[in-house]
Coordinates of C-alpha atoms in Angstrom, one line a residue:
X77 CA 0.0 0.0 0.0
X78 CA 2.8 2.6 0.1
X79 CA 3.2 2.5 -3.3
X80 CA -0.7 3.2 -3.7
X81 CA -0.5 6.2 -0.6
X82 CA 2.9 7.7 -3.1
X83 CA 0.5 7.9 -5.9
X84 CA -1.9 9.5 -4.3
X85 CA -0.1 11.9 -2.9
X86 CA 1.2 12.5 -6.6
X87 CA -2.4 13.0 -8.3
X88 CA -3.1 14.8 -5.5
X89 CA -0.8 17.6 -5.5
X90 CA -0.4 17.5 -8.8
X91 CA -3.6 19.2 -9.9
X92 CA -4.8 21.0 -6.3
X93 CA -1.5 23.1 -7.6
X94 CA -3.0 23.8 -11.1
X95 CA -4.1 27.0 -11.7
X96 CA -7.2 25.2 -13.3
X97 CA -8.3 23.7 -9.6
X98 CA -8.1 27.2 -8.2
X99 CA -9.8 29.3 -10.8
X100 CA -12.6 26.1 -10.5
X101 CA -12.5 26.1 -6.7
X102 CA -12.8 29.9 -6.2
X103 CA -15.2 30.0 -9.0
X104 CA -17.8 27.6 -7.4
X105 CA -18.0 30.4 -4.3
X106 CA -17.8 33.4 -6.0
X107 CA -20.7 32.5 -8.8
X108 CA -23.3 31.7 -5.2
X109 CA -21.7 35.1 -3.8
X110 CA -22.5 37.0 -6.8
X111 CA -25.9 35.4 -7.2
X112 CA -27.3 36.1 -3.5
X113 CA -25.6 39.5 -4.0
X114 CA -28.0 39.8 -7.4
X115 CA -30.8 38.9 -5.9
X116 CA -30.9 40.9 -3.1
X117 CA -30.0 43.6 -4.7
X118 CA -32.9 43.1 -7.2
X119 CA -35.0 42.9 -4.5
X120 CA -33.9 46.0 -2.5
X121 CA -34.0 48.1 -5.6
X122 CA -37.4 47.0 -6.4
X123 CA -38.3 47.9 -2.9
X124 CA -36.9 51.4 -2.9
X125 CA -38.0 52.0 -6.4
X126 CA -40.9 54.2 -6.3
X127 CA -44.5 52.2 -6.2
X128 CA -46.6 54.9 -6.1
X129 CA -49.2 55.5 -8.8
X130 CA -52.4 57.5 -9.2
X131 CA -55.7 55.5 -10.4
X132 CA -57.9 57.5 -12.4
X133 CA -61.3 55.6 -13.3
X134 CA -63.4 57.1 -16.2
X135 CA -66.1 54.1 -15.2
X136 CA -67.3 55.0 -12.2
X137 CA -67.2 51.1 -10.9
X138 CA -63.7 50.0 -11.0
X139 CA -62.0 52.4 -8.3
X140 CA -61.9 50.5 -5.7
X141 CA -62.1 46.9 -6.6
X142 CA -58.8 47.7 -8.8
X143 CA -56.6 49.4 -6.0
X144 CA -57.2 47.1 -3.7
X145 CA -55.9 44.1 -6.6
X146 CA -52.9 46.8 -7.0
X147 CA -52.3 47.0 -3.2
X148 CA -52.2 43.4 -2.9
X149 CA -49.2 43.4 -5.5
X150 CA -47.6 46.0 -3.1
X151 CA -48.1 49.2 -5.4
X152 CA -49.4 52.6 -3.3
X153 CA -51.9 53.6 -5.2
X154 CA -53.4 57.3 -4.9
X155 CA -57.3 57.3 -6.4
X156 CA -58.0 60.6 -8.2
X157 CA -61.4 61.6 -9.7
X158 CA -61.7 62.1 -13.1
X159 CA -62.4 65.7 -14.2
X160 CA -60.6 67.6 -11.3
X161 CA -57.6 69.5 -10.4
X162 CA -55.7 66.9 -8.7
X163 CA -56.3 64.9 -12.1
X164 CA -54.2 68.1 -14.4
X165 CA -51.6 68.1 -11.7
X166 CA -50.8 64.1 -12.4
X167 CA -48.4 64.7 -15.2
X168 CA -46.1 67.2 -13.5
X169 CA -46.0 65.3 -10.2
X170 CA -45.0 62.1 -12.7
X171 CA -42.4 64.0 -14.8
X172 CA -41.1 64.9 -11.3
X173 CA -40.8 61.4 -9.7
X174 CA -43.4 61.9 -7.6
X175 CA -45.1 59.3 -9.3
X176 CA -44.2 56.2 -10.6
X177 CA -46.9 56.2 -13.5
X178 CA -50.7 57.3 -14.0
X179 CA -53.1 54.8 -14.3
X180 CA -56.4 55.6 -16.4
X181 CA -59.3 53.1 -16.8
X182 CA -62.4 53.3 -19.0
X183 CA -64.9 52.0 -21.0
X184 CA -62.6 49.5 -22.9
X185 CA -61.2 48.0 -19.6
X186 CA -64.2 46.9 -18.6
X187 CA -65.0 45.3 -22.0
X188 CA -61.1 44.1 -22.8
X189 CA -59.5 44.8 -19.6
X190 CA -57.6 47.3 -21.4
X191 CA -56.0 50.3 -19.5
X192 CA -53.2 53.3 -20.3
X193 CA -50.3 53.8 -18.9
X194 CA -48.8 57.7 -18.1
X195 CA -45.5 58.1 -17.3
X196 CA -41.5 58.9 -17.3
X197 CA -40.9 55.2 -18.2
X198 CA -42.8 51.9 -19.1
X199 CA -43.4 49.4 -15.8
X200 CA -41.5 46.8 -15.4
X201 CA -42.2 43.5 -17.2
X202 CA -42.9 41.8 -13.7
X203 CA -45.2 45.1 -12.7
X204 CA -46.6 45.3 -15.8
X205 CA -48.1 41.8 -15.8
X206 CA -49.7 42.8 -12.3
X207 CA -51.3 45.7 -13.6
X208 CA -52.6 43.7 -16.2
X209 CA -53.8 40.6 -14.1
X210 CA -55.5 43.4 -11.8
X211 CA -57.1 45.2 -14.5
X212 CA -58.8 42.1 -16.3
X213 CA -60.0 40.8 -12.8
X214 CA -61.7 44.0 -11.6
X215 CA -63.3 43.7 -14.8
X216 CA -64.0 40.5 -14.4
X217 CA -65.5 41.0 -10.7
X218 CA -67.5 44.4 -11.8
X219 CA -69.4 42.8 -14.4
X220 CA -69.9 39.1 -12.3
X221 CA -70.6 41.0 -9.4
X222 CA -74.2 40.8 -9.1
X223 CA -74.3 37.3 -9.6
X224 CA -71.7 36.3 -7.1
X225 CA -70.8 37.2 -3.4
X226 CA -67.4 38.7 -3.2
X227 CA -66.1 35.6 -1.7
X228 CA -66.9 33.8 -4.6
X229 CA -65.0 36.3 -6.7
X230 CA -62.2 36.2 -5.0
X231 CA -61.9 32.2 -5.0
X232 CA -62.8 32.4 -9.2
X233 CA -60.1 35.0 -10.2
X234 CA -57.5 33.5 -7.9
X235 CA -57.3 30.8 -10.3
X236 CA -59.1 27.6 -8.3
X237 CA -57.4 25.4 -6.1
X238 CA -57.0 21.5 -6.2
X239 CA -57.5 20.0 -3.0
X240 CA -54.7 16.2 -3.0
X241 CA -56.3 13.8 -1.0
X242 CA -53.7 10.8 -0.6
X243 CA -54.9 7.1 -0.5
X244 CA -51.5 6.7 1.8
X245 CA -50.8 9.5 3.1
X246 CA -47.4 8.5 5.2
X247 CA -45.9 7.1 1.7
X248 CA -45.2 10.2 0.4
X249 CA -43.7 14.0 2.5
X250 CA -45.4 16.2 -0.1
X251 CA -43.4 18.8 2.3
X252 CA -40.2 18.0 2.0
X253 CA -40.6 16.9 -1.6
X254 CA -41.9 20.6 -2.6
X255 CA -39.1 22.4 -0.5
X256 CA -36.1 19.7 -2.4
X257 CA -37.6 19.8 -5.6
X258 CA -35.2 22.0 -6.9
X259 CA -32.2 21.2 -4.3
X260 CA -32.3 17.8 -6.1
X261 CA -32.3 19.2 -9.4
X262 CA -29.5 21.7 -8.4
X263 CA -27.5 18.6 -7.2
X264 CA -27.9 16.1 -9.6
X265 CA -26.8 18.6 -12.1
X266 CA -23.3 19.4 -10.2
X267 CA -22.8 15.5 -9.9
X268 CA -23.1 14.7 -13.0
X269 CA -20.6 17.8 -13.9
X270 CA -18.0 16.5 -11.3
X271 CA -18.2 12.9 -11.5
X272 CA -18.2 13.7 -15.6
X273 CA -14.9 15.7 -15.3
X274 CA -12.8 13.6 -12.5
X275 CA -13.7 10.5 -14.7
X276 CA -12.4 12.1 -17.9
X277 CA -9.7 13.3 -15.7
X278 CA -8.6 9.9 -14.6
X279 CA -8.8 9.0 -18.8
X280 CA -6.4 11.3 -19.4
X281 CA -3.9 11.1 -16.4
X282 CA -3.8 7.1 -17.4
X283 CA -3.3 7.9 -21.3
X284 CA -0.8 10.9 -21.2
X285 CA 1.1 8.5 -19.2
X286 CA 1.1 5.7 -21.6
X287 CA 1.7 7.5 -24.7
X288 CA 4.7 9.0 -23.2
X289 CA 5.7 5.4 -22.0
X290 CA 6.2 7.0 -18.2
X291 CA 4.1 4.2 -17.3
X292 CA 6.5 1.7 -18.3
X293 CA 9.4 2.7 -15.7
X294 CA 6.3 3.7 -13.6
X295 CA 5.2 0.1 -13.6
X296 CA 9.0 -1.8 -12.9
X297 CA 8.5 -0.7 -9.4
X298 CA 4.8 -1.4 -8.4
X299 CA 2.4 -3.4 -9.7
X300 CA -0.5 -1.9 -12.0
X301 CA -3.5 -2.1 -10.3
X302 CA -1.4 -0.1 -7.2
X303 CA -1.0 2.6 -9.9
X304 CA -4.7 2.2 -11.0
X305 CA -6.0 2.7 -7.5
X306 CA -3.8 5.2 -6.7
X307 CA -4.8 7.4 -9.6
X308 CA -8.0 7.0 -9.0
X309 CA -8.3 7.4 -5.0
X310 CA -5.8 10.6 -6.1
X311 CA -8.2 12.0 -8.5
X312 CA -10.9 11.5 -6.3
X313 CA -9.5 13.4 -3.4
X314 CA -9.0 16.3 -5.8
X315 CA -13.2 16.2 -6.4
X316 CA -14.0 15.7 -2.9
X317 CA -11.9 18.5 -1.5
X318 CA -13.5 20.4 -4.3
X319 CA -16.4 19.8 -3.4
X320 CA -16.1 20.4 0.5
X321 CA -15.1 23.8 -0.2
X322 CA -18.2 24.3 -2.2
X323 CA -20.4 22.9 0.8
X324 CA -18.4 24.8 3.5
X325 CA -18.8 27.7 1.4
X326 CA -22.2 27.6 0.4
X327 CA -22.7 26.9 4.4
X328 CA -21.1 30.3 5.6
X329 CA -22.8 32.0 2.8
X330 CA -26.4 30.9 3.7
X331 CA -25.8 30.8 7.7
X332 CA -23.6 34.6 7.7
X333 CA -24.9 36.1 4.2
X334 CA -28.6 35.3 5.1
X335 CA -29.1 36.7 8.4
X336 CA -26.9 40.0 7.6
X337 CA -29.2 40.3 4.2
X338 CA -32.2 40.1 6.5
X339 CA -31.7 42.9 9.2
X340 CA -31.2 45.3 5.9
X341 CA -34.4 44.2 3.8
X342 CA -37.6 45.5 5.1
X343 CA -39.5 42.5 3.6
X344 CA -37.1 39.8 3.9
X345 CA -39.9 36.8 3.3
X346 CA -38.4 35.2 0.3
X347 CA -35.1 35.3 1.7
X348 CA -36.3 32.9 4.9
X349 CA -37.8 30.7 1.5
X350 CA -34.6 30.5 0.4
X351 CA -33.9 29.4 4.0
X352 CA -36.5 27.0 4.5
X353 CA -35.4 25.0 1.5
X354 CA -32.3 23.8 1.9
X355 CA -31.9 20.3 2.7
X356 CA -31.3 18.6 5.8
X357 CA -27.9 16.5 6.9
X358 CA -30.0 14.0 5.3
X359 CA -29.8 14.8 2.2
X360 CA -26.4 16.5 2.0
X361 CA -24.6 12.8 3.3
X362 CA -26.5 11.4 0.8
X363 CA -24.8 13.5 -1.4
X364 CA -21.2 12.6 -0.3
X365 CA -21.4 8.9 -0.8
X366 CA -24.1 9.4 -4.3
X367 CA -20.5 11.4 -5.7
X368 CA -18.1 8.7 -4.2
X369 CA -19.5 5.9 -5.3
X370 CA -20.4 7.2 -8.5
X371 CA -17.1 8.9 -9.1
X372 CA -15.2 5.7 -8.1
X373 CA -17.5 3.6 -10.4
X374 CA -17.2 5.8 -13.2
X375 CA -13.5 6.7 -13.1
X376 CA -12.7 2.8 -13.1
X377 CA -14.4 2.6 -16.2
X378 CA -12.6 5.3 -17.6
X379 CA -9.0 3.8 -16.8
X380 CA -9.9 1.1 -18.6
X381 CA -10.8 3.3 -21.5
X382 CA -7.1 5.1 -21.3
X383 CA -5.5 1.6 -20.9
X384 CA -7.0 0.5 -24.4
X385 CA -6.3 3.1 -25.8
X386 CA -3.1 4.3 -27.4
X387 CA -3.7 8.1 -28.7
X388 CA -7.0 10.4 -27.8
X389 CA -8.5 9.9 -30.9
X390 CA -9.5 6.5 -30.1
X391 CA -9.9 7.3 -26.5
X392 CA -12.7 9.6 -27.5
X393 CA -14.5 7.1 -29.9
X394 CA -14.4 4.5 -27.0
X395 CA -15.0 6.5 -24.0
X396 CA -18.6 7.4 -26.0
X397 CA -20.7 4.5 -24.3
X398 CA -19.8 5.7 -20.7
X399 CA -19.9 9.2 -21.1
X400 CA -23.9 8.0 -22.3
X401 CA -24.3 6.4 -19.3
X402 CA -23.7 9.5 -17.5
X403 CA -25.4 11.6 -19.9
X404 CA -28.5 9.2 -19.4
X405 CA -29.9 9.8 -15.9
X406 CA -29.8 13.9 -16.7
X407 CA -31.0 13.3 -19.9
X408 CA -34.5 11.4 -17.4
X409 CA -34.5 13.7 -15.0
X410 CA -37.2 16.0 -15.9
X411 CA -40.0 13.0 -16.6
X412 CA -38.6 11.1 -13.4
X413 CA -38.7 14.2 -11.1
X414 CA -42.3 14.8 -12.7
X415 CA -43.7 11.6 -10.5
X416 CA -40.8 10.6 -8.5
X417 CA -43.2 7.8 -7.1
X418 CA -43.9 6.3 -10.5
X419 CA -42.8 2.7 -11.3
X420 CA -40.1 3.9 -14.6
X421 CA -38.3 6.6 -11.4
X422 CA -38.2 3.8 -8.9
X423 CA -36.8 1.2 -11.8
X424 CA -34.1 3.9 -13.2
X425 CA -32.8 5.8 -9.9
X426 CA -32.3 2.1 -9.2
X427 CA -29.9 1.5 -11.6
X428 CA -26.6 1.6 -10.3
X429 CA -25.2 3.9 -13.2
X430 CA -28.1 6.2 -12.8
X431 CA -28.8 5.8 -8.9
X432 CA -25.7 8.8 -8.3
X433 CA -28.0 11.1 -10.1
X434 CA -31.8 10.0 -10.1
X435 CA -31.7 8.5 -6.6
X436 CA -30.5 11.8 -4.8
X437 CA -32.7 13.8 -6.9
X438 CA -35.4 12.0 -6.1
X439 CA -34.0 11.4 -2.0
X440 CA -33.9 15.8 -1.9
X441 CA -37.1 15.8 -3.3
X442 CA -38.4 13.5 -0.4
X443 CA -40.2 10.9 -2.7
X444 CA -38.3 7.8 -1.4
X445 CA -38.8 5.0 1.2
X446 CA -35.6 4.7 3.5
X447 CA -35.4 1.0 1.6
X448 CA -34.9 3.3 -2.1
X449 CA -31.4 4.4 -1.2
X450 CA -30.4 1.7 1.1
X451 CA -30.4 -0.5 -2.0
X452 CA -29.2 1.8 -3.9
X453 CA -26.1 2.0 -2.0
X454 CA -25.8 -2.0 -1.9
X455 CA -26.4 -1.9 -5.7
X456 CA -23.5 0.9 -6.4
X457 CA -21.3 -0.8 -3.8
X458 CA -21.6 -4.0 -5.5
X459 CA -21.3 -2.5 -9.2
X460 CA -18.0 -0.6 -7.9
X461 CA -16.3 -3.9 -7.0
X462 CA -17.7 -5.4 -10.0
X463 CA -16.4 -2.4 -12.4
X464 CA -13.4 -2.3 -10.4
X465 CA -12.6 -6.0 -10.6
X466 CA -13.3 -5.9 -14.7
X467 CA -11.4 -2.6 -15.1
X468 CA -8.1 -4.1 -13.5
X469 CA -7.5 -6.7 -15.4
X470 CA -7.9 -4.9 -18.2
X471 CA -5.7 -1.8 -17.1
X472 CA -2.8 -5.0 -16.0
X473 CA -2.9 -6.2 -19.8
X474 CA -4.0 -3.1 -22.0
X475 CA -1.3 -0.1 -20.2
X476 CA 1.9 -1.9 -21.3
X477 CA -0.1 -2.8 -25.2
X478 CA 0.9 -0.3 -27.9
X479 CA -0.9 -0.3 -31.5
X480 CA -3.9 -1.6 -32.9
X481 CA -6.9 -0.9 -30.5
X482 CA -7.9 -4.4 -28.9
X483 CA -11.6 -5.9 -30.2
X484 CA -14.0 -7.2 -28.2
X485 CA -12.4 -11.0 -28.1
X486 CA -9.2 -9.8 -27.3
X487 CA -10.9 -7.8 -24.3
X488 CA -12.3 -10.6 -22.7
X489 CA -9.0 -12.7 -23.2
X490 CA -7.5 -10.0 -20.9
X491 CA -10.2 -9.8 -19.0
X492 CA -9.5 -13.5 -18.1
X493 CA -6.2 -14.2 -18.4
X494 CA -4.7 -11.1 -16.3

């Protein structure tokens, strides 16, 4: 095993030195930084933007239904009659920001739900589809009105609801699946990005090695399956200490950057959504042993691939079938993450070449039994020794071959005869 921990150390330092890991490391931080940073932002700037308007209704019916429906969206809204002096003095309190916009209803909104819009600037795209939802549901609600109580109204423009009764109601947290939902979308996506470049990585480390025939004074000291494992075990503490800076960091942000955002917002609500939706331990372990498992399944298969292999040209024709297997599960996600529960999600997040990335997905989103990724985990560890076993024997034979790429025959002769 020492030569194994020399290796290791190797790979190890090798690329944490790289210019590439730092960049990549420092990136990871710095894109969640600036993303936070944009939203709040966004969100303080359209607080302090000004949201007052003036309403003027040439109707006579639609004043007060439609500032209330403009309230609701958070927009001050000052009613003016039609006809008067506070009505000419609109434009010059606009013009001098006094005003965000001047809002004039008539005959046509209550027949289109059309209105007209005064100002220094258009509304925003967000605002302006409030204005509009409001202005077709006042009209809506002023000419229903005499045929429904208000309560009625409210429930009809609101857009219905569907009440879910469950036949068994302890098989599935709707709760915790609605607040993963994206959390396992987020983090299937970064597996299959990290276990898809630490696998090519491994590829490459093994075939820049044997085309420079390193590997053959390499291998007169230590046998080749010490320099496979050490590779990979190398490679894979590159990704994991990768990726615990990423979780540290992401930690720190949302536990420091959070709470400070918070005392300066003065409606910090969808920042304690933001809050309320990150996983649990749970989920996050999950996460540790869904990358090594499916990092050290993958990356065995992908020293294989750079032992058969004698230039990158062919490496890249017969890499193709595993980068599909990787390319697979991400490829399901959306229809498995569309019924999590269904039959096809259970059968494919089963799958030990798809359970890395379907069966967190679907463990953040909260649709599994605790049996789901128990077996998973058996399955994975069981394919890893299996993939590991296959992939040895043919790194042994193929690292020291030079020439013709071997066939199919020739890789099962290696395959039992290493």
């Amino acid at each position: 095993m020492r030569n194994v921990g020399i290796v290791i150390r190797r790979e190890y330092l090798q690329r944490v030195r790289t210019r590439g890991f730092l960049i990549g490391t420092i990136a990871g931080p710095v894109i969640l930084v600036g993303f936070v940073a944009f939203t709040v932002a966004m969100e303080m700037g359209d607080q302090n933007a000004s949201r007052s308007i003036a309403l003027v209704d040439r109707t006579g019916v639609l004043a007060d239904g439609l500032a209330a429906r403009l309230e609701e969206g958070d927009i001050t809204v000052e009613v003016v009659a039609p006809g008067t002096p506070a009505e000419q003095g609109l434009r010059g309190r606009a013009s001098e920001g006094e005003l965000a916009g001047i809002l004039e209803v008539d005959a046509g909104t209550l027949e289109r739900g059309t209105g007209r819009w005064i100002g220094e600037s258009p509304p925003s795209a967000i605002r302006s589809l409030g204005i509009r939802q409001a202005l077709s549901q006042a009209a809506l609600a002023a000419r229903l009105g005499a045929a429904a109580s208000e309560e009625e109204l409210s429930a009809l423009l609101g857009g219905g609801s569907l009440d879910v009764e469950l036949l068994d109601p302890e098989a599935v947290n709707e709760e915790s699946r609605g607040t993963g939902l994206v959390a396992g979308l987020l983090g299937a996506f970064i597996l299959y990005i990290v276990i898809l470049v630490y696998g090519t990585t491994v590829l490459r480390a093994v075939l820049e090695e044997k085309t420079t025939r390193i590997v053959e004074v390499i291998i007169s000291s230590m046998h080749p399956w010490e320099l496979m494992l050490g590779k990979v075990l190398g490679v894979g503490a590159v990704g994991l200490t990768q990726l615990s800076i990423w979780i540290l960091s992401g930690a720190l942000i949302v536990s420091i950057g959070i709470p400070s955002a918070i005392a300066f917002l003065p409606d910090p609500g969808f920042l304690d959504e933001v809050r309320e939706g990150i996983p649990g331990p749970g989920v996050f372990a999950f996460f540790g042993i869904s990358f090594l498992l499916g990092y050290f399944i993958y990356a065995s298969l992908f020293a294989a691939v750079g032992a058969m292999c004698s230039n990158e040209q062919e490496a890249h024709q017969i890499q193709f079938p595993v980068v599909m297997l990787i390319v697979l599960p991400i490829a399901t996600i959306a229809p498995v993450m569309d019924d999590p529960a269904a039959p096809f999600a259970i059968a494919a997040s089963l799958f030990p070449f798809f359970s890395p990335i379907l069966m967190f997905a679907r463990v953040a989103a909260g649709a599994t039994a605790l049996w789901e990724p128990l077996l998973s985990i058996v399955l994975m560890t069981a394919t890893l020794f299996a993939t590991a076993w296959i992939a040895g024997r043919i790194y042994r034979v193929g690292i020291l071959m030079q020439g013709k790429r071997p066939t199919i025959p020739e890789l099962w002769r290696w395959i039992r005869e290493a």
